[in-house]
Structures are given as structure tokens and as C-alpha cells.
Amino acid sequence: MRRKISLKPITLLLFLITFTSFAKEGHSEGEPKGDIKTEIKEYIQHHLKDSYDFSLTSYTKENGEHVYVGFPLPVILLDNGLKVFSSSKFHHGETVAEVEGNYYKSYHGKIYKTDASGTITYDDHHHPTNAKPLDLSITKNVFTIILVGLLMLYMFSSMAKSYRKGALPKGMGRLLEPIVLYIRDDIAIPNIGKKHYKRYMSFLLTIFFFIWIINLLGLTPLGVNVTNNIAVTLALALLTFFITNFTANKNYWGHIFWMPGVPWPMKIVLAPIELFGIFIKPFSLLIRLYANITAGHIVLMSIIGLMFIFKNWLGSSLSFGLAFALSLLELLVAALQAYIFTMLSALYFGSAVEEHHDH
């Protein structure tokens, strides 16, 4: 008999690690700089942002020195030539990096050109006016995307090799197979049709597993929040947009610009609305994914932060229980958002290749 894997111990472990990471991060700053609520807000904002290094946690030594546990990532800048150096030169934004006689400072998640003292100038709206070199750095989000891509390539390559040999997949393949079959039989075929679904299966599988794995990593204390970056969700939505419109048949475009069976005065009125709808669909995809993931992170981290505000067993226990329940819900949301994005993409593909006789 196959052993069933319970998600409850796994979820509890992830939550406890995340809670410990939050506690250490808050304690690492030494004495409070101000109101505890302000510190919690700053931590949540820091948790949601991308960064130039992986910082798992940090602590302060007795001599006041901050020690960060993690590893740096490569910084790549185009500024009168290619500048490549380690993000450790920034020392988590505390120092200025000198590269070939130029000085750069990491400030609020962006890199600015500055002087040896790290001077940042501002305009009337308190926006930095320092020059910004073209940033091509491997940030935490970029590193995670590359890592997940390689992981998916390994998983599906191993699965494909098993099928080519005529054998059943082993290990991870046994877990992936029912999910792949579900996407094919319950998402792709019903929405696209048996005639055309194979053209889109590779994209649907890629987009589902990519979003799902990325969302699951966001529930760990690694601080990975790829899908709460609107640039990432925009890129994913644009892929669906381009695939839909570049593979669409003449029947699809005919229903947008000159709907059959509709009086011609109404066609003139409806055509701009239908054309506008082409852009609304990918916009809804990117906003739905971005908003749900971001809101989940903010709410979960806020509830954990309440433990440091109450500072008593009753309030902290209630906050802990609520945060644990929400972390269970976040596991569902991680898969649900991947499912919704995949389902809607399949629905758009189906409308693009729908034949006239399918009505």
C-alpha cells in the first residue's frame, strides 16, 4: 500500500521556520528604532521587495556588528561599459561599492551612481536624482526563476525519458503524472478541443507548474516573492496574450471586428468593445495573480507581527493559531492561482481556435 503524505506536519514546519525568521529579523536590529508597528511595516515591505542577495536571517553580536546569514548574487551594470561585481560589496545597503573608480549605492531596491560617501540627492518630491546605470543584475527573483526553470527541466526530462523507454515514471514522475493528466483531460481538452489542444499543452503545463512551485517557495522563509512582482505577472500574461492572438483563426477575428448575425449598426458599436476586450483579458490575468499573492503575504506577515505587539500569552496564542490557519489556506491559494491562470489561458486559446461549426 502506498503511504499517504500528510501536509499538516510540512505546513507546521514551514510556518514555524517563517515565524522564527521573522522573530530573528526583528531582533537583529538591536534596540527598537521606534514604534514596534513601524518596525513591522518596514519588515513586511522589506519581505515583499526583491533584493541583490539571499538573506535568510540576521543577528547582532554583542559588539553591535550585524551578521547576515545568506549568500550574495552577481550585480551586472551597463555604465560606460560592463560592470560585474558581487552584491557583497553593498553589505546589504550599508556601504558604497567601488568598481573601476565608479561608486554605486543600493538604495530602496535600486542602484544609483554616487560618490565615495554615498551621497543621494533629491528633487522637490523627494525622489532621487542620481544617475541610474542600466541594471541587468541577477537578483533574488531572477535567481529563483532560473532555479525553478532548471528544476522543471530536470523533472520533465526524467519523466519523458521514462516514457520513451516504455516504462512508467519513477520518483517525482509518479507525483507529476496525475497532475499532467488532469491538466490535459480537465483543462486543455474541454476548453480547447481534441483537435487543437496538443499545440498548447507544453505552455499550459509550464505555466501551471512554474506558478505553483514559485508560490510554494513564497511560503518559505527564503523571502522569495516572484509572483508579487507585477513585472513577472505582466510577462506571464503577455505570453498568453501573444499566443492567443498569433494562433487565432479568421473566425476569431471575424467575431471581434464583424460579428455574424448582428445588425451592421450594432457591429460598429460592438467592434471597439470587443477589441478592447482583447487587452482586458491579459490585464485581468496579471492583476488577479499579483493581487492575491501580495495580499496573502501581507496578511500573513501582519498576523505574525501581532504576536510582537500583544506580548502576552493570550493574544500571541490567538495570533499564532490564526496565522497557522492562514498558512494552510495559502497552500491552497498557491495551487488555486496556478489553476486559475492555466484554466483562463486554455479558455482564451479555445476561443482563438474555435471553428465556425463549433457554435
JSON list of N, CA and C in Angstrom, two decimals, residues 22-62:
[
{"chain": "A", "resi": 22, "resn": "PHE", "atom": "N", "xyz": [11.08, 35.62, 11.10]},
{"chain": "A", "resi": 22, "resn": "PHE", "atom": "CA", "xyz": [10.51, 36.94, 11.39]},
{"chain": "A", "resi": 22, "resn": "PHE", "atom": "C", "xyz": [11.03, 37.44, 12.73]},
{"chain": "A", "resi": 23, "resn": "ALA", "atom": "N", "xyz": [11.04, 36.56, 13.72]},
{"chain": "A", "resi": 23, "resn": "ALA", "atom": "CA", "xyz": [11.47, 36.96, 15.06]},
{"chain": "A", "resi": 23, "resn": "ALA", "atom": "C", "xyz": [12.93, 37.39, 15.07]},
{"chain": "A", "resi": 24, "resn": "LYS", "atom": "N", "xyz": [13.79, 36.62, 14.36]},
{"chain": "A", "resi": 24, "resn": "LYS", "atom": "CA", "xyz": [15.21, 36.95, 14.33]},
{"chain": "A", "resi": 24, "resn": "LYS", "atom": "C", "xyz": [15.45, 38.24, 13.59]},
{"chain": "A", "resi": 25, "resn": "GLU", "atom": "N", "xyz": [14.70, 38.45, 12.50]},
{"chain": "A", "resi": 25, "resn": "GLU", "atom": "CA", "xyz": [14.89, 39.66, 11.71]},
{"chain": "A", "resi": 25, "resn": "GLU", "atom": "C", "xyz": [14.53, 40.89, 12.52]},
{"chain": "A", "resi": 26, "resn": "GLY", "atom": "N", "xyz": [13.43, 40.78, 13.29]},
{"chain": "A", "resi": 26, "resn": "GLY", "atom": "CA", "xyz": [13.03, 41.91, 14.10]},
{"chain": "A", "resi": 26, "resn": "GLY", "atom": "C", "xyz": [14.01, 42.16, 15.24]},
{"chain": "A", "resi": 27, "resn": "HIS", "atom": "N", "xyz": [14.59, 41.07, 15.80]},
{"chain": "A", "resi": 27, "resn": "HIS", "atom": "CA", "xyz": [15.51, 41.21, 16.92]},
{"chain": "A", "resi": 27, "resn": "HIS", "atom": "C", "xyz": [16.89, 41.67, 16.49]},
{"chain": "A", "resi": 28, "resn": "SER", "atom": "N", "xyz": [17.22, 41.43, 15.22]},
{"chain": "A", "resi": 28, "resn": "SER", "atom": "CA", "xyz": [18.58, 41.70, 14.77]},
{"chain": "A", "resi": 28, "resn": "SER", "atom": "C", "xyz": [18.92, 43.18, 14.74]},
{"chain": "A", "resi": 29, "resn": "GLU", "atom": "N", "xyz": [17.95, 44.02, 14.79]},
{"chain": "A", "resi": 29, "resn": "GLU", "atom": "CA", "xyz": [18.23, 45.45, 14.73]},
{"chain": "A", "resi": 29, "resn": "GLU", "atom": "C", "xyz": [18.61, 46.02, 16.09]},
{"chain": "A", "resi": 30, "resn": "GLY", "atom": "N", "xyz": [18.69, 45.14, 17.11]},
{"chain": "A", "resi": 30, "resn": "GLY", "atom": "CA", "xyz": [19.08, 45.64, 18.41]},
{"chain": "A", "resi": 30, "resn": "GLY", "atom": "C", "xyz": [17.91, 46.32, 19.09]},
{"chain": "A", "resi": 31, "resn": "GLU", "atom": "N", "xyz": [18.16, 47.45, 19.72]},
{"chain": "A", "resi": 31, "resn": "GLU", "atom": "CA", "xyz": [17.10, 48.19, 20.38]},
{"chain": "A", "resi": 31, "resn": "GLU", "atom": "C", "xyz": [16.15, 48.78, 19.36]},
{"chain": "A", "resi": 32, "resn": "PRO", "atom": "N", "xyz": [14.85, 48.83, 19.68]},
{"chain": "A", "resi": 32, "resn": "PRO", "atom": "CA", "xyz": [13.88, 49.35, 18.74]},
{"chain": "A", "resi": 32, "resn": "PRO", "atom": "C", "xyz": [14.22, 50.77, 18.31]},
{"chain": "A", "resi": 33, "resn": "LYS", "atom": "N", "xyz": [14.11, 50.99, 17.00]},
{"chain": "A", "resi": 33, "resn": "LYS", "atom": "CA", "xyz": [14.38, 52.32, 16.48]},
{"chain": "A", "resi": 33, "resn": "LYS", "atom": "C", "xyz": [13.21, 53.26, 16.74]},
{"chain": "A", "resi": 34, "resn": "GLY", "atom": "N", "xyz": [12.04, 52.67, 16.95]},
{"chain": "A", "resi": 34, "resn": "GLY", "atom": "CA", "xyz": [10.87, 53.50, 17.16]},
{"chain": "A", "resi": 34, "resn": "GLY", "atom": "C", "xyz": [9.70, 52.62, 17.52]},
{"chain": "A", "resi": 35, "resn": "ASP", "atom": "N", "xyz": [8.53, 52.96, 17.03]},
{"chain": "A", "resi": 35, "resn": "ASP", "atom": "CA", "xyz": [7.32, 52.22, 17.31]},
{"chain": "A", "resi": 35, "resn": "ASP", "atom": "C", "xyz": [7.42, 50.82, 16.71]},
{"chain": "A", "resi": 36, "resn": "ILE", "atom": "N", "xyz": [6.96, 49.80, 17.49]},
{"chain": "A", "resi": 36, "resn": "ILE", "atom": "CA", "xyz": [7.03, 48.42, 17.02]},
{"chain": "A", "resi": 36, "resn": "ILE", "atom": "C", "xyz": [6.17, 48.23, 15.77]},
{"chain": "A", "resi": 37, "resn": "LYS", "atom": "N", "xyz": [5.06, 48.96, 15.66]},
{"chain": "A", "resi": 37, "resn": "LYS", "atom": "CA", "xyz": [4.21, 48.86, 14.48]},
{"chain": "A", "resi": 37, "resn": "LYS", "atom": "C", "xyz": [4.95, 49.34, 13.23]},
{"chain": "A", "resi": 38, "resn": "THR", "atom": "N", "xyz": [5.73, 50.38, 13.40]},
{"chain": "A", "resi": 38, "resn": "THR", "atom": "CA", "xyz": [6.52, 50.90, 12.26]},
{"chain": "A", "resi": 38, "resn": "THR", "atom": "C", "xyz": [7.56, 49.88, 11.83]},
{"chain": "A", "resi": 39, "resn": "GLU", "atom": "N", "xyz": [8.19, 49.23, 12.83]},
{"chain": "A", "resi": 39, "resn": "GLU", "atom": "CA", "xyz": [9.19, 48.20, 12.51]},
{"chain": "A", "resi": 39, "resn": "GLU", "atom": "C", "xyz": [8.55, 47.04, 11.75]},
{"chain": "A", "resi": 40, "resn": "ILE", "atom": "N", "xyz": [7.34, 46.65, 12.16]},
{"chain": "A", "resi": 40, "resn": "ILE", "atom": "CA", "xyz": [6.66, 45.54, 11.48]},
{"chain": "A", "resi": 40, "resn": "ILE", "atom": "C", "xyz": [6.31, 45.92, 10.05]},
{"chain": "A", "resi": 41, "resn": "LYS", "atom": "N", "xyz": [5.83, 47.15, 9.85]},
{"chain": "A", "resi": 41, "resn": "LYS", "atom": "CA", "xyz": [5.51, 47.61, 8.50]},
{"chain": "A", "resi": 41, "resn": "LYS", "atom": "C", "xyz": [6.76, 47.62, 7.62]},
{"chain": "A", "resi": 42, "resn": "GLU", "atom": "N", "xyz": [7.88, 48.08, 8.19]},
{"chain": "A", "resi": 42, "resn": "GLU", "atom": "CA", "xyz": [9.13, 48.11, 7.42]},
{"chain": "A", "resi": 42, "resn": "GLU", "atom": "C", "xyz": [9.58, 46.70, 7.08]},
{"chain": "A", "resi": 43, "resn": "TYR", "atom": "N", "xyz": [9.40, 45.77, 8.01]},
{"chain": "A", "resi": 43, "resn": "TYR", "atom": "CA", "xyz": [9.80, 44.39, 7.74]},
{"chain": "A", "resi": 43, "resn": "TYR", "atom": "C", "xyz": [8.96, 43.79, 6.62]},
{"chain": "A", "resi": 44, "resn": "ILE", "atom": "N", "xyz": [7.64, 44.03, 6.66]},
{"chain": "A", "resi": 44, "resn": "ILE", "atom": "CA", "xyz": [6.75, 43.49, 5.62]},
{"chain": "A", "resi": 44, "resn": "ILE", "atom": "C", "xyz": [7.12, 44.06, 4.27]},
{"chain": "A", "resi": 45, "resn": "GLN", "atom": "N", "xyz": [7.39, 45.36, 4.21]},
{"chain": "A", "resi": 45, "resn": "GLN", "atom": "CA", "xyz": [7.81, 45.98, 2.95]},
{"chain": "A", "resi": 45, "resn": "GLN", "atom": "C", "xyz": [9.12, 45.39, 2.45]},
{"chain": "A", "resi": 46, "resn": "HIS", "atom": "N", "xyz": [10.05, 45.13, 3.38]},
{"chain": "A", "resi": 46, "resn": "HIS", "atom": "CA", "xyz": [11.33, 44.52, 3.00]},
{"chain": "A", "resi": 46, "resn": "HIS", "atom": "C", "xyz": [11.11, 43.09, 2.51]},
{"chain": "A", "resi": 47, "resn": "HIS", "atom": "N", "xyz": [10.20, 42.37, 3.14]},
{"chain": "A", "resi": 47, "resn": "HIS", "atom": "CA", "xyz": [9.91, 40.98, 2.76]},
{"chain": "A", "resi": 47, "resn": "HIS", "atom": "C", "xyz": [9.34, 40.90, 1.35]},
{"chain": "A", "resi": 48, "resn": "LEU", "atom": "N", "xyz": [8.56, 41.90, 0.94]},
{"chain": "A", "resi": 48, "resn": "LEU", "atom": "CA", "xyz": [7.91, 41.86, -0.36]},
{"chain": "A", "resi": 48, "resn": "LEU", "atom": "C", "xyz": [8.83, 42.29, -1.49]},
{"chain": "A", "resi": 49, "resn": "LYS", "atom": "N", "xyz": [9.89, 43.01, -1.16]},
{"chain": "A", "resi": 49, "resn": "LYS", "atom": "CA", "xyz": [10.76, 43.56, -2.20]},
{"chain": "A", "resi": 49, "resn": "LYS", "atom": "C", "xyz": [11.77, 42.53, -2.71]},
{"chain": "A", "resi": 50, "resn": "ASP", "atom": "N", "xyz": [12.22, 42.76, -3.94]},
{"chain": "A", "resi": 50, "resn": "ASP", "atom": "CA", "xyz": [13.32, 41.99, -4.49]},
{"chain": "A", "resi": 50, "resn": "ASP", "atom": "C", "xyz": [14.62, 42.52, -3.89]},
{"chain": "A", "resi": 51, "resn": "SER", "atom": "N", "xyz": [15.69, 41.74, -3.97]},
{"chain": "A", "resi": 51, "resn": "SER", "atom": "CA", "xyz": [16.97, 42.19, -3.41]},
{"chain": "A", "resi": 51, "resn": "SER", "atom": "C", "xyz": [18.11, 41.62, -4.23]},
{"chain": "A", "resi": 52, "resn": "TYR", "atom": "N", "xyz": [19.31, 42.11, -3.95]},
{"chain": "A", "resi": 52, "resn": "TYR", "atom": "CA", "xyz": [20.50, 41.70, -4.69]},
{"chain": "A", "resi": 52, "resn": "TYR", "atom": "C", "xyz": [21.26, 40.57, -4.01]},
{"chain": "A", "resi": 53, "resn": "ASP", "atom": "N", "xyz": [20.67, 39.98, -2.97]},
{"chain": "A", "resi": 53, "resn": "ASP", "atom": "CA", "xyz": [21.30, 38.85, -2.29]},
{"chain": "A", "resi": 53, "resn": "ASP", "atom": "C", "xyz": [20.23, 38.01, -1.62]},
{"chain": "A", "resi": 54, "resn": "PHE", "atom": "N", "xyz": [20.59, 36.81, -1.23]},
{"chain": "A", "resi": 54, "resn": "PHE", "atom": "CA", "xyz": [19.72, 35.94, -0.45]},
{"chain": "A", "resi": 54, "resn": "PHE", "atom": "C", "xyz": [20.10, 36.09, 1.01]},
{"chain": "A", "resi": 55, "resn": "SER", "atom": "N", "xyz": [19.22, 36.67, 1.79]},
{"chain": "A", "resi": 55, "resn": "SER", "atom": "CA", "xyz": [19.47, 36.84, 3.22]},
{"chain": "A", "resi": 55, "resn": "SER", "atom": "C", "xyz": [18.41, 36.04, 3.98]},
{"chain": "A", "resi": 56, "resn": "LEU", "atom": "N", "xyz": [18.82, 34.92, 4.55]},
{"chain": "A", "resi": 56, "resn": "LEU", "atom": "CA", "xyz": [17.88, 34.05, 5.26]},
{"chain": "A", "resi": 56, "resn": "LEU", "atom": "C", "xyz": [17.50, 34.62, 6.62]},
{"chain": "A", "resi": 57, "resn": "THR", "atom": "N", "xyz": [18.48, 35.13, 7.34]},
{"chain": "A", "resi": 57, "resn": "THR", "atom": "CA", "xyz": [18.22, 35.74, 8.64]},
{"chain": "A", "resi": 57, "resn": "THR", "atom": "C", "xyz": [19.43, 36.58, 9.03]},
{"chain": "A", "resi": 58, "resn": "SER", "atom": "N", "xyz": [19.36, 37.23, 10.15]},
{"chain": "A", "resi": 58, "resn": "SER", "atom": "CA", "xyz": [20.48, 38.04, 10.62]},
{"chain": "A", "resi": 58, "resn": "SER", "atom": "C", "xyz": [20.41, 38.17, 12.13]},
{"chain": "A", "resi": 59, "resn": "TYR", "atom": "N", "xyz": [21.53, 38.52, 12.74]},
{"chain": "A", "resi": 59, "resn": "TYR", "atom": "CA", "xyz": [21.57, 38.73, 14.18]},
{"chain": "A", "resi": 59, "resn": "TYR", "atom": "C", "xyz": [22.66, 39.75, 14.50]},
{"chain": "A", "resi": 60, "resn": "THR", "atom": "N", "xyz": [22.62, 40.27, 15.70]},
{"chain": "A", "resi": 60, "resn": "THR", "atom": "CA", "xyz": [23.57, 41.29, 16.13]},
{"chain": "A", "resi": 60, "resn": "THR", "atom": "C", "xyz": [24.47, 40.75, 17.24]},
{"chain": "A", "resi": 61, "resn": "LYS", "atom": "N", "xyz": [25.77, 40.88, 17.04]},
{"chain": "A", "resi": 61, "resn": "LYS", "atom": "CA", "xyz": [26.71, 40.45, 18.07]},
{"chain": "A", "resi": 61, "resn": "LYS", "atom": "C", "xyz": [26.73, 41.43, 19.24]},
{"chain": "A", "resi": 62, "resn": "GLU", "atom": "N", "xyz": [27.40, 41.03, 20.29]},
{"chain": "A", "resi": 62, "resn": "GLU", "atom": "CA", "xyz": [27.49, 41.89, 21.47]},
{"chain": "A", "resi": 62, "resn": "GLU", "atom": "C", "xyz": [28.19, 43.20, 21.18]}
]
